[in-house]
CSV table of C-alpha atoms in Angstrom, one decimal:
chain,number,residue,atom,x,y,z
A,250,MET,CA,84.0,318.3,-37.9
A,251,GLU,CA,82.6,317.9,-41.6
A,252,GLU,CA,85.5,316.6,-43.4
A,253,THR,CA,85.0,314.4,-46.8
A,254,TYR,CA,86.1,310.9,-46.6
A,255,LEU,CA,86.3,308.3,-49.3
A,256,LEU,CA,85.4,304.8,-48.4
A,257,ASN,CA,87.4,303.4,-51.1
A,258,VAL,CA,84.4,302.0,-52.4
A,259,GLU,CA,83.0,303.9,-55.5
A,260,GLY,CA,80.2,306.0,-55.9
A,261,VAL,CA,79.9,306.3,-51.8
A,262,LYS,CA,81.3,309.5,-50.1
A,263,LYS,CA,81.6,310.2,-46.4
A,264,LYS,CA,81.0,313.3,-43.9
A,265,ILE,CA,81.4,312.5,-40.0
A,266,LEU,CA,78.9,314.6,-38.9
A,267,HIS,CA,79.8,314.0,-35.2
A,268,GLY,CA,82.3,311.9,-33.8
A,269,GLY,CA,82.0,308.5,-32.2
A,270,HIS,CA,83.9,306.9,-29.3
A,271,GLY,CA,86.4,304.1,-28.7
A,272,GLU,CA,88.2,301.7,-32.0
A,273,LEU,CA,85.9,300.4,-35.3
A,274,PRO,CA,84.0,297.7,-34.1
A,275,LYS,CA,85.1,294.4,-34.8
A,276,LEU,CA,82.5,292.7,-37.0
A,277,GLN,CA,81.6,288.6,-37.5
A,278,ASP,CA,79.3,287.0,-39.4
A,279,GLY,CA,76.2,287.5,-37.8
A,280,SER,CA,76.8,290.8,-35.9
A,281,LYS,CA,74.0,293.4,-35.7
A,282,PHE,CA,74.2,296.5,-35.9
A,283,THR,CA,71.4,299.1,-34.2
A,284,PHE,CA,71.0,302.4,-35.8
A,285,HIS,CA,69.5,305.3,-37.1
A,286,PHE,CA,68.6,306.5,-40.2
A,287,GLN,CA,67.6,309.6,-43.0
A,288,THR,CA,67.3,308.8,-46.2
A,289,LEU,CA,66.9,311.8,-48.9
A,290,LYS,CA,67.1,312.8,-52.3
A,291,ASP,CA,70.4,314.4,-53.7
A,292,ASP,CA,68.2,317.8,-54.8
A,293,PHE,CA,67.6,321.5,-53.4
A,294,GLU,CA,65.5,321.1,-50.7
A,295,ARG,CA,67.3,317.3,-49.9
A,296,THR,CA,63.9,315.8,-49.6
A,297,VAL,CA,63.2,313.5,-46.6
A,298,ILE,CA,62.0,310.2,-48.2
A,299,ASP,CA,62.5,308.5,-44.3
A,300,ASP,CA,63.0,308.9,-41.0
A,301,SER,CA,63.6,305.9,-38.6
A,302,ARG,CA,62.7,307.9,-35.5
A,303,GLU,CA,59.5,309.1,-37.4
A,304,ALA,CA,58.8,305.7,-37.5
A,305,GLY,CA,59.4,304.9,-33.9
A,306,MET,CA,61.9,302.3,-34.3
A,307,PRO,CA,65.9,302.4,-35.0
A,308,MET,CA,66.8,299.7,-37.8
A,309,GLU,CA,69.0,296.3,-37.4
A,310,ILE,CA,70.7,294.6,-39.8
A,311,ILE,CA,72.6,291.3,-39.5
A,312,VAL,CA,76.5,291.5,-41.1
A,313,GLY,CA,76.0,288.4,-43.9
A,314,LYS,CA,72.5,288.1,-43.7
A,315,MET,CA,72.4,289.2,-47.5
A,316,PHE,CA,70.3,292.8,-46.7
A,317,LYS,CA,69.1,293.9,-50.4
A,318,LEU,CA,70.8,296.9,-50.0
A,319,GLU,CA,74.0,295.5,-49.7
A,320,ILE,CA,76.0,299.1,-49.6
A,321,TRP,CA,74.5,299.8,-45.8
A,322,GLU,CA,77.0,296.9,-44.3
A,323,THR,CA,79.9,299.0,-45.7
A,324,LEU,CA,79.2,302.4,-44.3
A,325,LEU,CA,77.9,301.2,-41.0
A,326,SER,CA,81.3,299.3,-41.2
A,327,SER,CA,82.9,302.5,-41.5
A,328,MET,CA,81.3,304.0,-38.3
A,329,ARG,CA,82.1,304.2,-34.3
A,330,ILE,CA,79.2,303.9,-32.0
A,331,GLY,CA,78.2,306.8,-31.4
A,332,GLU,CA,78.9,308.8,-34.4
A,333,VAL,CA,76.3,310.0,-36.5
A,334,ALA,CA,77.7,310.3,-40.3
A,335,GLU,CA,76.2,311.2,-44.1
A,336,PHE,CA,76.8,309.6,-46.7
A,337,TRP,CA,76.4,310.4,-50.4
A,338,CYS,CA,75.9,306.9,-52.8
A,339,ASP,CA,75.4,307.3,-56.4
A,340,THR,CA,73.0,305.0,-58.0
A,341,ILE,CA,75.1,301.9,-58.2
A,342,HIS,CA,74.4,301.4,-55.0
A,343,THR,CA,70.6,302.9,-54.5
A,344,GLY,CA,68.3,301.0,-57.1
A,345,MET,CA,67.0,298.3,-54.4
A,346,TYR,CA,66.3,301.3,-51.5
A,347,ALA,CA,62.4,301.2,-53.1
A,348,LEU,CA,61.9,297.9,-51.9
A,349,VAL,CA,64.1,297.8,-49.2
A,350,SER,CA,61.9,300.9,-47.8
A,351,ARG,CA,59.0,299.5,-49.0
A,352,GLY,CA,59.8,296.2,-46.5
A,353,MET,CA,60.3,298.9,-44.3
A,354,ARG,CA,57.5,300.7,-44.4
A,355,ARG,CA,55.5,298.0,-44.2
A,356,ILE,CA,56.6,297.1,-40.9
A,357,ALA,CA,56.3,300.1,-39.0
A,358,GLU,CA,52.8,299.3,-39.8
A,359,GLY,CA,52.8,296.2,-38.4
A,360,ARG,CA,52.2,294.7,-41.7
A,361,ASP,CA,53.2,291.5,-43.4
A,362,PRO,CA,57.0,293.0,-45.5
A,363,LEU,CA,57.3,289.8,-47.6
A,364,GLU,CA,53.4,290.6,-49.1
A,365,GLY,CA,53.1,290.1,-52.2
A,366,GLN,CA,56.3,288.6,-53.6
A,367,LYS,CA,56.4,286.1,-55.9
A,368,HIS,CA,58.7,283.5,-55.9
A,369,ARG,CA,61.0,285.3,-57.5
A,370,CYS,CA,64.6,286.9,-56.8
A,371,GLY,CA,65.0,290.4,-55.8
A,372,MET,CA,64.8,292.2,-59.0
A,373,GLY,CA,62.2,290.3,-61.0
A,374,ASN,CA,60.1,291.3,-57.9
A,375,MET,CA,60.9,294.8,-58.5
A,376,PHE,CA,59.7,294.3,-62.2
A,377,ASP,CA,56.8,292.6,-60.9
A,378,TYR,CA,55.3,295.0,-58.3
A,379,HIS,CA,54.5,297.5,-60.6
A,380,SER,CA,53.1,299.9,-57.4
A,381,THR,CA,55.4,300.2,-53.7
A,382,GLY,CA,52.0,300.7,-53.0
A,383,TYR,CA,53.9,304.2,-52.2
A,384,ASP,CA,54.5,307.2,-54.8
A,385,ASP,CA,57.5,308.6,-53.3
A,386,LEU,CA,59.5,305.0,-54.4
A,387,ASP,CA,57.3,304.5,-57.7
A,388,GLU,CA,58.9,307.7,-58.8
A,389,LEU,CA,62.3,306.2,-57.3
A,390,GLN,CA,62.3,302.7,-59.0
A,391,ARG,CA,60.7,304.6,-62.2
A,392,THR,CA,64.2,307.0,-61.8
A,393,PRO,CA,67.1,305.6,-60.0
A,394,GLN,CA,69.1,308.1,-58.6
A,395,PRO,CA,71.9,308.7,-56.1
A,396,LEU,CA,71.0,309.1,-52.9
A,397,ILE,CA,72.1,310.2,-48.7
A,398,PHE,CA,71.6,308.3,-45.6
A,399,ILE,CA,72.6,310.1,-42.3
A,400,MET,CA,73.1,307.4,-39.8
A,401,GLU,CA,73.6,307.1,-36.3
A,402,LEU,CA,75.3,304.0,-34.6
A,403,PHE,CA,74.3,302.8,-31.6
A,404,ARG,CA,75.6,300.0,-30.6
A,405,VAL,CA,77.5,296.7,-32.2
A,406,GLU,CA,76.4,293.1,-31.0
A,407,ASP,CA,77.7,290.1,-30.9
A,408,PRO,CA,75.5,286.7,-32.6
A,409,SER,CA,75.6,285.4,-29.0
A,410,ALA,CA,74.5,288.8,-27.4
A,411,TYR,CA,71.1,289.0,-28.9
A,412,LYS,CA,68.3,286.4,-30.0
A,413,ARG,CA,67.9,286.2,-33.3
A,414,ASP,CA,65.5,287.9,-35.1
A,415,THR,CA,62.9,285.6,-37.3
A,416,TRP,CA,64.2,287.1,-40.8
A,417,ALA,CA,67.9,286.8,-39.8
A,418,MET,CA,67.9,283.2,-39.3
A,419,SER,CA,69.7,280.7,-40.9
A,420,LYS,CA,67.2,278.1,-42.6
A,421,GLU,CA,68.3,275.4,-40.1
A,422,GLU,CA,67.9,277.7,-37.5
A,423,LYS,CA,64.2,278.7,-38.7
A,424,LEU,CA,63.4,275.3,-38.7
A,425,ALA,CA,65.2,274.4,-35.8
A,426,ALA,CA,63.0,277.3,-34.0
A,427,VAL,CA,59.3,276.1,-35.1
A,428,PRO,CA,59.0,273.1,-32.8
A,429,VAL,CA,60.4,275.2,-29.9
A,430,LEU,CA,58.4,277.3,-30.2
A,431,HIS,CA,55.5,275.1,-30.7
A,432,SER,CA,56.0,273.5,-27.6
A,433,GLU,CA,55.8,277.4,-26.2
A,434,GLY,CA,53.1,278.1,-27.1
A,435,ASN,CA,51.4,275.1,-26.0
A,436,ARG,CA,52.8,275.4,-22.2
A,437,LEU,CA,51.5,279.6,-22.4
A,438,VAL,CA,47.9,277.8,-23.7
A,439,LEU,CA,47.5,275.3,-21.1
A,440,ARG,CA,48.7,278.3,-18.5
A,441,ARG,CA,45.7,280.0,-20.3
A,442,GLU,CA,47.8,283.0,-22.0
A,443,PHE,CA,46.5,283.3,-25.0
A,444,ALA,CA,47.9,286.1,-25.8
A,445,GLN,CA,50.9,284.9,-25.2
A,446,ALA,CA,50.1,281.7,-26.9
A,447,ALA,CA,48.8,283.5,-30.2
A,448,ALA,CA,52.9,285.3,-30.7
A,449,LYS,CA,54.4,281.9,-30.3
A,450,TYR,CA,52.6,280.1,-32.5
A,451,GLN,CA,52.5,283.1,-35.4
A,452,GLU,CA,56.5,282.8,-35.1
A,453,ALA,CA,56.5,279.6,-36.2
A,454,VAL,CA,54.2,280.1,-39.1
A,455,ILE,CA,56.2,283.1,-39.9
A,456,CYS,CA,59.4,280.7,-39.7
A,457,LEU,CA,58.1,278.1,-42.0
A,458,ARG,CA,56.3,280.5,-44.4
A,459,ASN,CA,59.8,282.0,-45.2
A,460,LEU,CA,61.3,278.5,-46.4
A,461,GLN,CA,58.0,278.1,-48.6
A,462,ALA,CA,58.8,281.3,-50.6
A,463,LYS,CA,61.6,279.3,-51.5
A,464,GLU,CA,60.5,276.4,-52.6
A,465,LYS,CA,57.9,276.0,-56.0
A,466,PRO,CA,54.0,275.2,-54.9
A,467,TRP,CA,52.9,271.9,-53.9
A,468,GLU,CA,55.9,270.1,-54.8
A,469,ASP,CA,57.6,267.7,-52.2
A,470,GLY,CA,59.4,270.0,-50.5
A,471,TRP,CA,56.6,273.2,-50.1
A,472,LEU,CA,53.9,270.8,-48.6
A,473,LYS,CA,56.2,269.3,-45.9
A,474,LEU,CA,56.5,272.9,-44.7
A,475,GLU,CA,52.5,273.5,-45.4
A,476,SER,CA,52.0,270.0,-43.1
A,477,LEU,CA,53.8,271.2,-40.1
A,478,VAL,CA,52.1,275.4,-40.8
A,479,THR,CA,48.2,273.6,-40.8
A,480,PRO,CA,48.6,272.5,-36.8
A,481,LEU,CA,50.2,276.1,-35.7
A,482,VAL,CA,47.7,278.3,-37.2
A,483,LEU,CA,45.0,276.5,-36.3
A,484,ASN,CA,46.1,276.3,-32.6
A,485,TYR,CA,46.2,280.4,-33.5
A,486,CYS,CA,43.0,280.9,-34.1
A,487,GLN,CA,42.6,279.0,-31.3
A,488,CYS,CA,43.8,281.2,-29.2
A,489,GLN,CA,42.3,284.3,-31.0
A,490,LEU,CA,38.8,282.6,-30.1
A,491,GLU,CA,39.7,282.2,-26.8
A,492,LEU,CA,41.0,286.0,-27.0
A,493,GLY,CA,36.9,287.0,-29.0
A,494,GLU,CA,38.5,288.3,-32.1
A,495,TYR,CA,36.8,286.0,-34.3
A,496,TYR,CA,37.3,288.3,-37.3
A,497,GLU,CA,40.5,287.2,-37.0
A,498,VAL,CA,39.8,283.5,-37.0
A,499,LEU,CA,37.5,284.0,-40.4
A,500,GLU,CA,40.3,285.3,-42.2
A,501,HIS,CA,42.6,282.9,-40.8
A,502,THR,CA,40.4,280.0,-41.0
A,503,THR,CA,39.2,280.9,-44.7
A,504,GLU,CA,43.3,281.4,-45.7
A,505,LEU,CA,43.5,277.5,-44.9
A,506,LEU,CA,40.6,276.3,-46.4
A,507,GLN,CA,41.2,277.3,-49.8
A,508,LYS,CA,44.6,275.1,-49.9
A,509,HIS,CA,42.8,272.6,-47.8
A,510,ASN,CA,38.9,272.0,-48.1
A,511,ASP,CA,39.1,269.1,-45.9
A,512,ASN,CA,40.6,270.3,-42.7
A,513,ALA,CA,37.4,269.1,-40.2
A,514,LYS,CA,39.3,271.0,-37.3
A,515,ALA,CA,39.5,274.3,-39.8
A,516,TYR,CA,35.8,273.9,-40.6
A,517,PHE,CA,35.0,273.6,-37.2
A,518,LYS,CA,36.9,277.0,-35.8
A,519,ARG,CA,35.2,278.9,-38.7
A,520,ALA,CA,32.2,277.8,-37.8
A,521,LYS,CA,32.4,278.4,-34.2
A,522,ALA,CA,33.6,282.1,-35.5
A,523,HIS,CA,30.5,282.1,-38.1
A,524,ALA,CA,28.3,280.9,-34.5
A,525,ALA,CA,30.5,284.2,-32.4
A,526,VAL,CA,29.2,286.5,-34.8
A,527,TRP,CA,25.8,285.7,-35.8
A,528,ASN,CA,26.4,284.4,-39.3
A,529,GLU,CA,23.5,282.0,-38.6
A,530,ARG,CA,24.1,280.0,-42.2
A,531,GLU,CA,27.2,280.0,-42.0
A,532,ALA,CA,28.2,279.0,-38.5
A,533,ARG,CA,24.9,275.2,-39.8
A,534,GLU,CA,27.2,275.0,-43.3
A,535,ASP,CA,30.3,274.6,-41.6
A,536,PHE,CA,29.1,273.2,-38.5
A,537,GLN,CA,27.9,270.5,-40.5
A,538,ARG,CA,30.1,270.0,-42.8
A,539,VAL,CA,32.5,269.1,-40.4
A,540,ALA,CA,30.6,265.9,-39.7
A,541,HIS,CA,30.5,264.8,-42.8
A,542,LEU,CA,34.5,264.9,-42.6
A,543,ASP,CA,35.3,263.3,-39.6
A,544,PRO,CA,32.1,261.3,-37.6
A,545,SER,CA,34.3,260.9,-34.4
A,546,MET,CA,33.6,265.3,-34.2
A,547,ALA,CA,28.9,264.4,-34.7
A,548,ALA,CA,28.4,264.8,-31.0
A,549,ALA,CA,30.6,268.2,-30.6
A,550,VAL,CA,28.9,269.1,-33.6
A,551,LYS,CA,25.4,268.2,-32.5
A,552,LYS,CA,26.4,270.3,-29.5
A,553,GLU,CA,27.6,273.0,-31.3
A,554,LEU,CA,24.0,273.5,-33.0
A,555,LYS,CA,22.1,273.0,-30.0
A,556,GLN,CA,23.6,275.9,-28.2
A,557,LEU,CA,23.4,277.8,-31.4
A,558,GLY,CA,19.9,276.9,-31.7
A,559,GLU,CA,19.7,279.0,-28.5
A,560,ARG,CA,21.5,281.3,-28.9
A,561,MET,CA,19.6,282.6,-32.1
A,562,ARG,CA,16.4,282.3,-30.4
A,563,LYS,CA,17.6,284.2,-27.5
A,564,LYS,CA,18.2,286.6,-29.8
A,565,HIS,CA,15.1,286.7,-32.2
A,566,VAL,CA,13.5,287.3,-28.9
A,567,GLU,CA,15.4,290.1,-27.9
A,568,ASP,CA,15.4,292.0,-31.1
A,569,ARG,CA,10.9,291.3,-31.7
A,570,LYS,CA,11.4,293.0,-27.8
A,571,ARG,CA,13.3,296.1,-29.2
A,572,TYR,CA,12.1,296.8,-32.2
A,573,GLN,CA,8.3,296.6,-30.2
A,574,GLY,CA,9.9,298.6,-27.9
A,575,LEU,CA,11.0,301.4,-30.6
A,576,PHE,CA,7.6,301.0,-32.4
A,577,GLN,CA,5.4,301.6,-29.4
A,578,SER,CA,7.7,305.0,-29.0
A,579,SER,CA,6.6,305.7,-32.6
A,580,GLN,CA,3.7,305.3,-32.0
A,581,GLY,CA,3.6,308.0,-28.4
A,582,LEU,CA,5.1,310.7,-30.6
């Protein structure tokens, strides 16, 4: 079945490759599409740009949440469950594809899709990027062109039928979710389920960072959100200390201290991470900074410095024995 249909949308043609079943889904604001897709160039080779199956995860978009590639919502709205369809879309609909693809690829790679974006609108960001980090997407940015999308629709869910992903929440929903996630994280810490607790704290931080991206740095709105972010990051770092992820702690505490260089708790957690990876000088400097910033933590600092000294002495003794053994074995050769 390969009849071509027009969707009464300028610059779009549809070809059904495999019929679906049932009626067209009834959509409302917040409905979620789950589907697989391929993106191809409209060239002789039909060059594949992206394939969600190769990325290992289906795509999800929410109706009415201003997905950057708005035409996809229109395309999916024309499909039945189980349907596979091919859509040809002219350049007027594909100009933002490079940015959308960049974000999807970053998510598939386990990276932050918003990393590196400036506080500007989507088109402004496109001009700021210079490079997306992917050669084929850079080409699409330089020379916008028609694209072909092959989509297979799996399901359409009402807003009440699924847990809303962070990126799909409204500002009010994100703000409401933060204390709930914080509380869930604390509960998991009490049960010593540190990995699960860290995930809750991280999700709360993502909610707040997304909101911060819409505020001007260091102005009142941004600062209010930052005051909520800081304790969550510290809790996340404590979980990572318990899990032995010391370099993760060094990264996040250092980033926090670049903004808030008077935060004694951040110095304390960074010092413990430095000590765990044998950075003695850095650990001592951070512990001393803690005692200077917060005298009430002096006793804890003294205890940590004593433990650090004992560990370092033990390490030096072990290293000396190891070197002596190496020297003696080399003498015997």
